[in-house]
Coordinates of C-alpha atoms in Angstrom, one line a residue:
Chain A
M1 CA 66.8 -56.8 7.5
A2 CA 64.2 -56.0 4.5
S3 CA 63.0 -52.9 5.9
L4 CA 66.9 -52.0 6.3
R5 CA 67.6 -52.1 2.6
K6 CA 64.8 -50.0 1.9
K7 CA 65.8 -47.4 4.2
I8 CA 67.1 -44.2 1.8
N9 CA 70.7 -43.6 2.4
I10 CA 71.0 -39.7 2.9
P11 CA 74.4 -39.3 3.3
V12 CA 75.5 -41.2 0.2
F13 CA 72.4 -39.4 -1.4
L14 CA 73.6 -36.0 -0.7
F15 CA 77.3 -36.9 -1.6
L16 CA 75.8 -37.9 -5.0
L17 CA 74.2 -34.9 -5.3
A18 CA 77.6 -33.1 -4.4
G19 CA 79.1 -34.8 -6.8
S20 CA 76.8 -34.5 -9.7
V21 CA 77.1 -30.8 -9.0
V22 CA 80.7 -30.9 -9.8
M23 CA 80.1 -33.2 -12.6
I24 CA 77.5 -30.8 -14.4
F25 CA 79.4 -27.2 -13.0
P26 CA 81.2 -27.0 -16.5
F27 CA 78.2 -26.8 -18.9
V28 CA 76.9 -24.5 -16.4
W29 CA 79.6 -21.9 -16.5
M30 CA 80.1 -22.6 -20.7
I31 CA 76.2 -21.5 -21.1
F32 CA 76.1 -18.3 -18.7
S33 CA 79.2 -17.2 -19.7
S34 CA 78.9 -17.8 -23.5
F35 CA 76.6 -14.6 -22.9
K36 CA 79.4 -12.6 -20.7
T37 CA 80.8 -9.4 -22.2
V38 CA 84.7 -8.9 -22.1
A39 CA 84.3 -6.8 -19.2
D40 CA 82.5 -9.6 -17.1
V41 CA 85.2 -12.1 -18.3
Y42 CA 87.8 -10.1 -16.6
T43 CA 85.9 -8.8 -13.4
Y44 CA 87.4 -10.2 -10.2
P45 CA 85.6 -11.8 -7.8
P46 CA 83.9 -13.6 -11.0
K47 CA 80.7 -13.5 -12.5
W48 CA 78.3 -16.1 -12.0
L49 CA 75.9 -14.7 -14.8
P50 CA 76.5 -12.8 -17.4
S51 CA 75.2 -8.4 -17.0
S52 CA 73.3 -9.2 -20.0
W53 CA 71.9 -11.6 -22.2
K54 CA 72.6 -11.0 -25.9
F55 CA 73.9 -13.0 -28.4
T56 CA 76.8 -11.4 -29.6
N57 CA 79.1 -14.1 -28.7
Y58 CA 77.4 -16.2 -31.0
K59 CA 77.5 -13.8 -34.0
K60 CA 81.3 -13.0 -33.4
V61 CA 82.5 -16.8 -33.8
F62 CA 80.8 -16.8 -37.2
Q63 CA 82.9 -13.5 -38.1
M64 CA 85.8 -14.8 -36.7
I65 CA 85.9 -18.5 -38.4
P66 CA 83.9 -20.0 -41.3
F67 CA 82.2 -21.5 -38.2
G68 CA 78.8 -22.4 -40.1
R69 CA 81.3 -24.3 -43.0
Y70 CA 82.7 -26.3 -40.3
Y71 CA 79.6 -27.0 -39.3
F72 CA 78.3 -28.2 -42.6
N73 CA 81.6 -29.8 -42.6
S74 CA 80.9 -32.2 -39.6
I75 CA 77.9 -32.6 -40.2
F76 CA 78.2 -33.8 -43.5
T77 CA 81.2 -35.9 -43.0
S78 CA 79.2 -37.8 -40.1
V79 CA 76.1 -38.4 -41.7
A80 CA 78.4 -39.3 -45.1
Q81 CA 80.6 -41.9 -42.4
T82 CA 77.8 -43.1 -40.5
A83 CA 75.6 -44.4 -43.6
I84 CA 78.8 -46.1 -45.4
Q85 CA 80.0 -47.7 -41.7
L86 CA 76.3 -48.9 -41.4
A87 CA 76.2 -50.5 -44.6
L88 CA 79.3 -52.0 -44.5
S89 CA 78.6 -52.9 -41.3
V90 CA 74.9 -54.9 -40.9
T91 CA 75.8 -56.7 -44.5
A92 CA 78.9 -57.8 -42.7
A93 CA 77.9 -58.9 -39.4
Y94 CA 74.2 -60.8 -41.1
A95 CA 77.1 -62.8 -43.2
L96 CA 78.5 -63.9 -39.9
V97 CA 75.5 -64.7 -38.4
V98 CA 73.4 -66.2 -40.6
L99 CA 75.1 -67.6 -43.4
N100 CA 77.2 -70.5 -43.6
F101 CA 80.7 -69.9 -46.0
P102 CA 84.1 -71.3 -46.2
G103 CA 86.7 -69.1 -43.9
R104 CA 83.9 -67.7 -41.7
K105 CA 85.9 -68.3 -38.3
F106 CA 88.9 -66.9 -40.3
L107 CA 87.1 -63.6 -41.0
Y108 CA 85.4 -62.9 -37.7
T109 CA 89.1 -63.6 -36.5
L110 CA 90.2 -60.9 -39.0
I111 CA 87.7 -58.4 -38.0
R112 CA 88.4 -59.1 -33.9
S113 CA 91.8 -58.6 -34.7
T114 CA 91.6 -55.2 -36.0
M115 CA 90.5 -54.1 -32.4
F116 CA 93.8 -55.5 -31.2
V117 CA 95.7 -52.7 -33.4
P118 CA 94.9 -49.0 -31.8
T119 CA 94.0 -46.9 -34.9
V120 CA 97.0 -44.7 -34.1
V121 CA 99.0 -47.5 -35.1
T122 CA 98.3 -47.6 -38.5
L123 CA 97.5 -43.9 -38.5
I124 CA 100.8 -42.7 -40.5
P125 CA 100.4 -45.2 -43.6
L126 CA 97.1 -44.1 -44.1
Y127 CA 97.6 -40.6 -43.9
L128 CA 100.7 -41.4 -46.4
L129 CA 98.2 -43.7 -48.6
V130 CA 95.6 -41.0 -48.7
S131 CA 97.9 -38.0 -49.7
K132 CA 99.4 -40.3 -52.3
A133 CA 95.7 -40.6 -53.7
G134 CA 95.6 -37.0 -53.8
M135 CA 93.0 -36.8 -51.2
I136 CA 94.3 -34.6 -48.7
D137 CA 91.7 -31.5 -48.5
T138 CA 89.0 -33.4 -49.8
Y139 CA 85.5 -35.0 -48.2
A140 CA 86.9 -38.6 -49.4
G141 CA 89.9 -38.3 -47.7
I142 CA 88.2 -37.5 -44.8
I143 CA 85.0 -40.2 -44.6
L144 CA 86.0 -43.2 -46.1
P145 CA 89.4 -44.0 -44.2
Q146 CA 87.1 -44.3 -41.0
V147 CA 84.4 -46.3 -42.2
L148 CA 85.3 -49.9 -40.9
S149 CA 84.4 -50.2 -37.3
A150 CA 84.9 -53.9 -36.1
F151 CA 82.8 -52.4 -32.7
T152 CA 80.3 -51.8 -34.8
I153 CA 80.0 -55.0 -36.7
F154 CA 80.4 -56.8 -33.2
L155 CA 77.5 -54.7 -31.9
L156 CA 75.3 -55.7 -34.4
V157 CA 76.7 -59.3 -34.7
S158 CA 75.4 -59.3 -31.2
F159 CA 72.0 -58.1 -31.9
F160 CA 71.2 -60.6 -35.1
S161 CA 72.4 -63.3 -32.9
S162 CA 69.6 -62.9 -30.4
I163 CA 66.9 -62.9 -33.6
P164 CA 65.2 -66.4 -32.8
T165 CA 66.6 -68.4 -36.1
I166 CA 62.9 -69.8 -36.4
L167 CA 62.5 -66.6 -38.6
F168 CA 65.2 -67.3 -41.0
D169 CA 63.9 -70.8 -41.5
S170 CA 60.2 -69.6 -41.9
A171 CA 61.3 -67.0 -44.3
K172 CA 63.0 -69.3 -46.5
L173 CA 60.4 -71.7 -46.8
D174 CA 58.2 -68.6 -48.0
G175 CA 61.1 -68.7 -50.8
C176 CA 62.8 -66.2 -49.4
G177 CA 66.4 -66.1 -50.9
Y178 CA 69.0 -64.5 -48.6
Y179 CA 69.1 -60.9 -49.6
R180 CA 65.8 -60.8 -49.0
I181 CA 66.5 -62.2 -45.7
L182 CA 68.8 -59.6 -44.9
S183 CA 66.2 -56.9 -45.7
E184 CA 62.5 -58.1 -45.1
V185 CA 63.5 -60.2 -41.8
V186 CA 67.1 -59.1 -40.5
I187 CA 66.8 -55.0 -40.9
P188 CA 62.9 -55.0 -40.1
N189 CA 63.4 -56.9 -36.7
S190 CA 66.5 -54.7 -35.6
K191 CA 65.1 -51.6 -36.2
S192 CA 66.2 -50.6 -32.6
S193 CA 69.6 -52.3 -32.6
I194 CA 70.6 -50.8 -36.0
S195 CA 70.0 -46.9 -35.1
T196 CA 71.3 -47.8 -31.3
A197 CA 75.0 -48.8 -34.2
M198 CA 73.8 -45.6 -35.7
L199 CA 74.1 -43.3 -32.9
F200 CA 77.1 -44.5 -31.8
A201 CA 78.8 -44.4 -34.9
F202 CA 77.8 -40.6 -35.2
L203 CA 78.5 -39.5 -31.6
G204 CA 81.8 -40.7 -32.6
H205 CA 82.3 -39.5 -35.7
W206 CA 81.1 -36.0 -34.6
K207 CA 83.6 -35.8 -32.1
S208 CA 86.4 -37.2 -34.0
Y209 CA 89.6 -35.7 -34.0
T210 CA 93.0 -37.4 -34.7
W211 CA 91.8 -38.1 -38.4
P212 CA 90.3 -34.8 -39.4
L213 CA 93.2 -32.9 -37.9
I214 CA 95.6 -34.7 -40.1
V215 CA 93.9 -35.0 -43.3
T216 CA 93.0 -30.7 -43.8
N217 CA 95.0 -28.1 -43.7
K218 CA 92.8 -25.7 -45.7
A219 CA 90.4 -24.0 -43.3
I220 CA 87.1 -24.7 -45.2
Y221 CA 87.1 -28.4 -45.1
R222 CA 88.1 -28.6 -41.0
T223 CA 85.1 -30.0 -39.2
L224 CA 84.1 -28.5 -36.1
P225 CA 86.8 -30.1 -33.2
I226 CA 89.5 -28.9 -35.8
G227 CA 88.1 -25.5 -36.4
M228 CA 87.5 -24.9 -32.7
K229 CA 91.2 -26.5 -31.9
Y230 CA 92.2 -23.6 -34.5
L231 CA 89.9 -20.8 -32.5
V232 CA 91.5 -21.3 -29.0
Q233 CA 94.7 -20.3 -30.8
E234 CA 92.7 -17.4 -33.2
S235 CA 90.8 -15.8 -30.7
S236 CA 93.7 -15.1 -28.2
S237 CA 91.8 -16.2 -24.6
E238 CA 88.7 -14.3 -25.7
Y239 CA 87.1 -17.4 -23.3
Q240 CA 83.4 -15.4 -23.7
I241 CA 83.5 -16.6 -27.6
M242 CA 85.2 -20.2 -27.1
M243 CA 82.3 -20.7 -25.1
A244 CA 79.4 -19.6 -27.5
A245 CA 81.1 -21.6 -29.9
A246 CA 81.8 -24.5 -27.4
V247 CA 78.3 -24.4 -26.4
M248 CA 76.8 -24.5 -30.5
A249 CA 79.0 -27.7 -31.0
I250 CA 77.8 -29.3 -27.4
L251 CA 74.4 -28.8 -27.6
P252 CA 73.3 -30.7 -30.3
V253 CA 75.4 -33.7 -28.6
L254 CA 73.6 -33.3 -24.9
I255 CA 70.1 -33.0 -26.9
V256 CA 70.8 -36.4 -28.6
Y257 CA 71.8 -37.8 -25.6
L258 CA 69.1 -36.6 -23.8
F259 CA 66.6 -38.1 -26.0
F260 CA 68.5 -41.7 -26.7
E261 CA 70.7 -41.8 -23.3
K262 CA 68.7 -45.5 -22.1
Q263 CA 70.2 -47.3 -25.6
L264 CA 74.0 -45.5 -25.1
V265 CA 74.0 -46.9 -21.6
Q266 CA 72.5 -49.9 -22.4
S267 CA 74.7 -50.5 -25.6
I268 CA 77.9 -49.6 -23.4
T269 CA 77.1 -52.2 -20.8
L270 CA 76.1 -54.9 -23.5
T271 CA 79.5 -54.4 -25.5
G272 CA 81.4 -53.7 -22.6
L273 CA 80.5 -57.0 -20.4
K274 CA 80.5 -58.8 -23.7
A275 CA 84.4 -58.4 -24.1
Chain B
M1 CA 53.7 -75.5 -55.9
R2 CA 56.7 -76.1 -58.0
K3 CA 58.3 -73.2 -57.4
Q4 CA 58.1 -73.9 -53.7
Q5 CA 59.3 -76.9 -54.3
E6 CA 62.1 -75.3 -56.1
A7 CA 63.1 -73.5 -53.6
L8 CA 63.1 -76.3 -51.0
R9 CA 65.6 -78.2 -53.2
I10 CA 69.1 -76.7 -51.9
H11 CA 72.5 -76.6 -54.1
R12 CA 75.2 -77.8 -52.5
V13 CA 79.1 -76.9 -53.1
T14 CA 82.1 -78.6 -51.7
L15 CA 84.6 -76.0 -50.6
F16 CA 87.6 -77.1 -48.3
G17 CA 86.3 -80.9 -48.0
K18 CA 82.9 -79.4 -46.3
Q19 CA 79.8 -79.3 -47.9
Y20 CA 78.4 -75.3 -48.4
E21 CA 74.8 -73.9 -49.7
S22 CA 76.2 -72.3 -52.5
A23 CA 73.2 -69.6 -52.4
Q24 CA 74.6 -68.6 -48.9
V25 CA 78.4 -68.6 -49.9
R26 CA 77.9 -66.8 -52.9
A27 CA 75.3 -64.3 -50.8
A28 CA 78.4 -64.1 -48.2
V29 CA 80.4 -63.1 -50.9
V30 CA 78.7 -60.5 -52.2
L31 CA 77.9 -59.3 -48.9
L32 CA 81.3 -59.6 -47.4
V33 CA 83.2 -58.1 -50.7
P34 CA 83.2 -54.3 -49.4
T35 CA 84.3 -55.2 -45.9
M36 CA 87.2 -57.2 -47.0
I37 CA 88.5 -54.3 -49.4
A38 CA 87.9 -52.2 -46.2
I39 CA 89.8 -54.6 -44.2
I40 CA 92.9 -55.1 -46.5
L41 CA 92.9 -50.8 -47.5
L42 CA 92.3 -49.5 -44.3
F43 CA 94.5 -51.9 -42.1
I44 CA 96.6 -55.0 -43.6
I45 CA 98.5 -52.7 -45.8
P46 CA 98.5 -50.0 -43.4
V47 CA 99.7 -52.4 -40.8
I48 CA 102.3 -53.9 -43.1
Q49 CA 103.3 -50.4 -44.4
V50 CA 104.1 -49.1 -40.4
V51 CA 106.4 -52.4 -39.6
S52 CA 108.2 -51.4 -43.4
Y53 CA 108.3 -48.3 -43.1
S54 CA 109.6 -48.4 -39.2
F55 CA 112.6 -49.5 -40.8
T56 CA 113.3 -46.3 -43.0
N57 CA 114.1 -42.8 -42.8
Y58 CA 111.1 -41.9 -44.9
N59 CA 111.1 -38.4 -44.5
I60 CA 108.1 -36.6 -46.1
A61 CA 110.0 -32.8 -46.6
T62 CA 112.5 -34.4 -48.1
G63 CA 111.0 -37.4 -50.3
I64 CA 113.8 -39.6 -49.0
K65 CA 112.8 -43.5 -48.3
K66 CA 116.0 -45.7 -47.6
Y67 CA 115.9 -48.3 -45.8
N68 CA 118.2 -48.1 -42.5
G69 CA 117.9 -51.1 -40.3
I70 CA 117.0 -50.5 -36.9
A71 CA 118.3 -46.9 -36.7
N72 CA 114.8 -45.5 -36.0
Y73 CA 114.9 -47.7 -32.8
K74 CA 118.2 -47.0 -31.5
H75 CA 117.3 -43.1 -31.7
L76 CA 114.5 -43.4 -30.4
F77 CA 116.1 -45.2 -27.5
T78 CA 118.5 -42.4 -26.7
D79 CA 116.0 -39.2 -27.6
D80 CA 115.3 -37.8 -24.3
R81 CA 112.1 -36.5 -25.5
F82 CA 110.9 -40.1 -26.4
F83 CA 111.7 -41.1 -23.2
K84 CA 109.6 -38.1 -21.5
A85 CA 106.7 -39.1 -23.7
I86 CA 107.0 -43.0 -22.3
R87 CA 107.4 -41.5 -18.8
N88 CA 104.4 -39.2 -18.9
T89 CA 102.4 -41.7 -20.3
F90 CA 103.0 -44.6 -17.6
T91 CA 102.7 -41.7 -14.9
F92 CA 99.2 -40.8 -16.7
A93 CA 98.0 -44.2 -16.9
A94 CA 98.8 -45.0 -13.3
F95 CA 97.4 -42.0 -11.9
K96 CA 94.4 -42.2 -13.9
L97 CA 93.4 -45.7 -13.9
L98 CA 94.0 -45.1 -9.4
I99 CA 91.9 -42.3 -9.4
D100 CA 88.9 -43.3 -12.3
T101 CA 88.6 -46.8 -11.1
T102 CA 88.5 -46.3 -7.4
L103 CA 86.2 -43.0 -8.1
A104 CA 84.2 -45.0 -10.2
L105 CA 83.4 -47.9 -8.1
S106 CA 82.9 -46.2 -5.3
I107 CA 80.4 -43.8 -7.1
A108 CA 78.7 -47.1 -8.8
L109 CA 78.3 -48.6 -5.2
M110 CA 76.9 -45.6 -4.3
L111 CA 74.4 -45.6 -6.9
D112 CA 73.5 -48.9 -6.5
A113 CA 72.2 -48.4 -3.1
R114 CA 68.7 -47.0 -2.3
I115 CA 68.4 -43.1 -3.5
P116 CA 66.4 -40.7 -4.8
L117 CA 66.7 -39.5 -8.7
K118 CA 68.9 -42.4 -9.2
K119 CA 68.3 -42.1 -13.2
Y120 CA 69.3 -38.4 -13.0
L121 CA 72.3 -39.0 -11.2
R122 CA 73.9 -41.4 -13.7
S123 CA 72.5 -39.2 -17.0
V124 CA 74.6 -36.1 -15.3
Y125 CA 77.9 -38.2 -14.2
F126 CA 77.6 -39.7 -17.8
A127 CA 77.0 -36.8 -19.6
P128 CA 80.9 -35.3 -20.1
V129 CA 81.8 -39.0 -21.7
V130 CA 79.0 -38.0 -25.0
V131 CA 80.1 -34.2 -25.4
P132 CA 82.9 -33.7 -27.6
V133 CA 86.4 -33.5 -26.1
V134 CA 87.4 -30.2 -27.9
A135 CA 84.4 -29.0 -26.8
S136 CA 85.1 -29.4 -23.2
S137 CA 88.7 -28.9 -23.5
L138 CA 87.8 -25.2 -24.4
I139 CA 85.8 -24.9 -21.4
W140 CA 88.5 -26.3 -19.0
I141 CA 91.5 -24.2 -20.8
W142 CA 89.6 -21.4 -19.5
F143 CA 88.8 -23.0 -15.7
F144 CA 93.2 -23.1 -16.0
D145 CA 93.8 -19.5 -16.9
P146 CA 96.2 -19.0 -14.1
G147 CA 94.9 -15.1 -14.4
I148 CA 91.2 -14.8 -15.1
G149 CA 90.3 -18.9 -14.8
P150 CA 87.6 -19.9 -12.4
F151 CA 90.4 -22.5 -9.9
N152 CA 92.6 -19.6 -9.3
Q153 CA 90.0 -16.9 -8.4
V154 CA 88.3 -19.2 -6.0
L155 CA 91.7 -20.6 -4.7
S156 CA 92.9 -17.0 -3.9
A157 CA 89.2 -16.1 -2.3
L158 CA 90.1 -19.2 -0.1
G159 CA 93.6 -18.2 0.8
L160 CA 95.3 -20.8 -0.7
P161 CA 98.2 -21.0 -2.7
T162 CA 97.3 -20.9 -6.8
S163 CA 98.8 -22.8 -9.4
Q164 CA 99.9 -22.5 -12.8
W165 CA 98.1 -25.3 -13.7
L166 CA 99.0 -25.8 -17.8
Y167 CA 101.4 -23.1 -18.0
H168 CA 103.9 -25.1 -16.0
E169 CA 106.1 -28.1 -16.0
K170 CA 105.2 -29.3 -12.4
S171 CA 101.7 -29.2 -13.0
A172 CA 100.6 -29.6 -16.6
L173 CA 100.5 -33.5 -17.0
G174 CA 98.0 -33.2 -13.6
S175 CA 95.8 -30.7 -14.7
I176 CA 95.2 -32.8 -18.0
L177 CA 94.6 -36.1 -15.8
M178 CA 92.0 -33.7 -13.9
F179 CA 90.0 -32.7 -16.9
S180 CA 90.4 -36.5 -18.2
I181 CA 89.2 -37.9 -14.6
W182 CA 86.1 -35.4 -14.8
K183 CA 85.5 -36.4 -18.7
G184 CA 86.0 -40.7 -18.6
L185 CA 84.1 -40.8 -15.1
G186 CA 81.0 -41.6 -16.2
Y187 CA 81.9 -44.4 -18.7
N188 CA 83.1 -46.4 -16.1
I189 CA 80.5 -46.1 -13.5
V190 CA 78.1 -47.1 -16.2
L191 CA 79.7 -50.4 -16.6
F192 CA 80.5 -50.9 -12.8
L193 CA 77.1 -50.1 -12.1
A194 CA 75.7 -52.7 -15.0
G195 CA 78.1 -55.5 -13.1
L196 CA 76.8 -54.5 -9.7
Q197 CA 73.0 -54.9 -11.0
N198 CA 73.7 -58.1 -12.5
I199 CA 74.7 -60.0 -9.0
P200 CA 71.5 -61.6 -8.0
P201 CA 70.0 -60.1 -4.4
S202 CA 68.9 -63.8 -3.6
Y203 CA 73.3 -63.4 -2.8
I204 CA 73.4 -60.5 -0.7
E205 CA 70.1 -61.3 1.4
A206 CA 71.7 -64.7 1.8
A207 CA 74.2 -63.2 3.1
Q208 CA 72.6 -60.6 5.4
V209 CA 70.3 -63.7 6.4
D210 CA 73.6 -65.3 8.1
G211 CA 74.3 -62.2 9.8
A212 CA 76.9 -60.7 7.4
K213 CA 77.8 -56.9 7.9
G214 CA 77.8 -54.3 5.1
Y215 CA 81.2 -54.1 4.6
Q216 CA 81.7 -58.1 4.8
I217 CA 79.1 -58.1 1.5
L218 CA 81.2 -55.1 0.0
F219 CA 84.2 -57.3 0.4
R220 CA 83.7 -60.8 -0.1
I221 CA 80.3 -61.0 -2.4
R222 CA 79.9 -58.1 -4.2
L223 CA 83.6 -56.8 -5.6
P224 CA 84.8 -60.5 -5.9
L225 CA 81.3 -61.0 -8.5
L226 CA 82.9 -57.8 -9.5
R227 CA 85.9 -59.0 -10.2
P228 CA 85.1 -59.5 -14.8
I229 CA 84.3 -56.0 -14.8
I230 CA 87.1 -54.5 -12.9
S231 CA 89.7 -56.3 -14.7
F232 CA 87.4 -55.2 -17.9
V233 CA 87.7 -51.4 -17.2
L234 CA 91.0 -51.5 -16.2
M235 CA 92.1 -53.7 -19.7
I236 CA 90.1 -50.6 -21.8
G237 CA 91.4 -48.1 -19.2
I238 CA 95.0 -48.8 -20.1
I239 CA 94.2 -48.8 -23.9
N240 CA 92.5 -46.2 -23.8
T241 CA 95.1 -44.1 -22.1
F242 CA 98.0 -44.7 -24.3
K243 CA 96.0 -43.3 -27.3
V244 CA 95.1 -39.8 -25.4
F245 CA 95.7 -37.3 -27.6
A246 CA 93.2 -35.1 -28.6
E247 CA 92.7 -33.0 -25.0
V248 CA 96.9 -33.0 -24.8
N249 CA 96.7 -31.4 -28.4
V250 CA 94.1 -29.1 -27.6
M251 CA 95.4 -27.9 -24.7
T252 CA 98.5 -27.8 -25.0
P253 CA 99.7 -27.7 -28.7
K254 CA 103.2 -28.3 -28.4
G255 CA 103.4 -30.5 -25.7
G256 CA 103.4 -28.2 -22.5
P257 CA 105.5 -26.7 -20.8
L258 CA 109.3 -28.4 -21.3
Y259 CA 107.5 -30.9 -23.0
S260 CA 105.7 -31.9 -19.8
T261 CA 102.6 -32.8 -21.1
A262 CA 103.7 -35.1 -24.4
L263 CA 102.1 -38.6 -24.1
M264 CA 103.2 -40.6 -26.7
V265 CA 100.6 -40.1 -29.5
N266 CA 101.8 -36.7 -29.4
Y267 CA 105.2 -37.7 -30.1
I268 CA 104.5 -39.7 -33.2
Y269 CA 102.0 -37.0 -34.3
D270 CA 105.2 -34.7 -33.6
T271 CA 107.5 -36.2 -35.5
A272 CA 105.5 -37.4 -38.5
F273 CA 103.6 -33.7 -38.7
T274 CA 105.8 -31.5 -37.5
S275 CA 109.4 -32.9 -38.3
G276 CA 108.1 -35.2 -41.2
K277 CA 109.9 -37.5 -40.5
M278 CA 107.4 -40.6 -41.0
G279 CA 110.1 -43.5 -40.7
R280 CA 110.8 -42.3 -37.4
A281 CA 107.3 -41.8 -36.0
C282 CA 106.4 -45.4 -37.9
S283 CA 109.1 -46.8 -35.1
A284 CA 107.3 -45.1 -32.7
S285 CA 103.9 -46.2 -33.3
I286 CA 105.5 -50.3 -33.5
I287 CA 106.7 -49.4 -30.0
L288 CA 103.6 -48.0 -29.0
F289 CA 102.2 -51.1 -30.6
I290 CA 103.9 -53.4 -28.4
I291 CA 103.4 -51.5 -24.9
I292 CA 99.9 -52.1 -25.8
F293 CA 99.9 -55.5 -26.6
I294 CA 102.4 -56.5 -23.7
L295 CA 100.0 -54.6 -21.1
T296 CA 96.9 -56.8 -22.4
L297 CA 98.6 -59.7 -21.9
I298 CA 99.7 -59.1 -18.4
Q299 CA 96.4 -58.1 -17.7
T300 CA 94.6 -61.1 -19.0
R301 CA 97.1 -63.2 -17.5
L302 CA 96.9 -61.9 -13.7
D303 CA 92.9 -62.4 -14.4
T304 CA 93.2 -66.1 -15.2
S305 CA 95.4 -66.8 -12.7
K306 CA 93.6 -65.3 -9.8
S307 CA 90.5 -66.6 -10.8
I308 CA 92.2 -70.4 -11.0
T309 CA 93.2 -70.2 -7.3
M310 CA 90.1 -68.5 -6.1
E311 CA 88.3 -71.8 -7.5

């Protein structure tokens, strides 16, 4: 029986291989097509490879729309959102895991309950709030309403809970206060888990769509996803240019993914299975 | 020495009839104030407002905001577009959950078999999940192009009937569903795979010793043990499909031919930001919330009742 289990299942493997080709095909198509000329796009039967490998389409993206500005906006807002979100979440998770204070259970439940209300439900009042504060078309308006994440807090709560409590006790004996336990015990001991949470938060903000769409009217405040949405209308079906823009938006994410795949997949299963 | 003793002496306070260390309480307050402010401003106040605005005729274009009772809700139940959006959302969710879960579960079971390149395959299946939805939508808009899209080109080369994809009332939502399944499959695969790998190999070996066949092991051992993850995937799946917005908004900005692709969030977005009817959009948000909430409840109910009968 044991030998039966060790046998490689060839049909299953071939099926999965075929499936993986289907999964990856759109990306391959995107990369090849980003070099195509207009003529390549319109020929029939369809051409797989571009007739020449020139970066003209990439240049055109920058000429058609303020793509550099969108790129900067996306990086800036995602980094700022991630930083603030992590600062909030690390302190909150630490307090929830390590400290004993009145109302702890209540707060835990309160944070948990934010997970049951989809963000779209509070979208309109949040928009009206931001608009009353005069923050439409500002970076603050894009960044600040997106920094609260119960998901990140609970991810960190589960990470921090796995730190052996003996570390806290010995730090206390050494005369550490509770802030120093956070900065000198908890954070150094959870560097990898905090960076996982950071990665998650960053990827989430990088692809965030609905909120930046509604709080930006002026083109110069658009983030990449919003700029690309309007590119569809503005480029009037010049697909090769859309593909060049898509490559530039997707490539950094795919590179990050290749480097951190393990952490990403692990934390999905961790949070997934715990919920 | 004295310093150490000082540190060891713990100051206590009694709050609500319980003893706490005052240093801990102080630190907790300081550390939690920012999060509390965020929760109040970004969650509690908006939740209260969405409820109260839903009973007003708040229109951002005119600036009028008057209490009008349940008029918004009454209107929604006579609004064809709203019904269409609800119907589209349920259709979309039903097909997506059915196809997505079955496909992801089968692929996960296959990936769990003894095959080469397992890691590479898993990465490839997961890749579309991490890519920004707008960027991958651009690729698929081209795929769906009735004239120069690869889908129709391949279909006509094979002599098969072509489709209008995103540009016909009958096929538009299905097209977005195709994209959505491609995009989301990897997430569920990863969850199922983790669940399968958590099943102790000894269970399966024991069954094999008892002479159980492959399908018996699948239906009697692996799938029952996978139940909690299957129901988790379903729950997350329901909630997530009811939140779908970006791909629909990018691929069919006006809700598609005859509003055939508009889902509930698209309806809310259109009502609020195209027509400026904030009050009515808030009522629709409340209905969306109630639907998601009920579905979640049903799902958890079904789950517990089944696991009780199993025991």
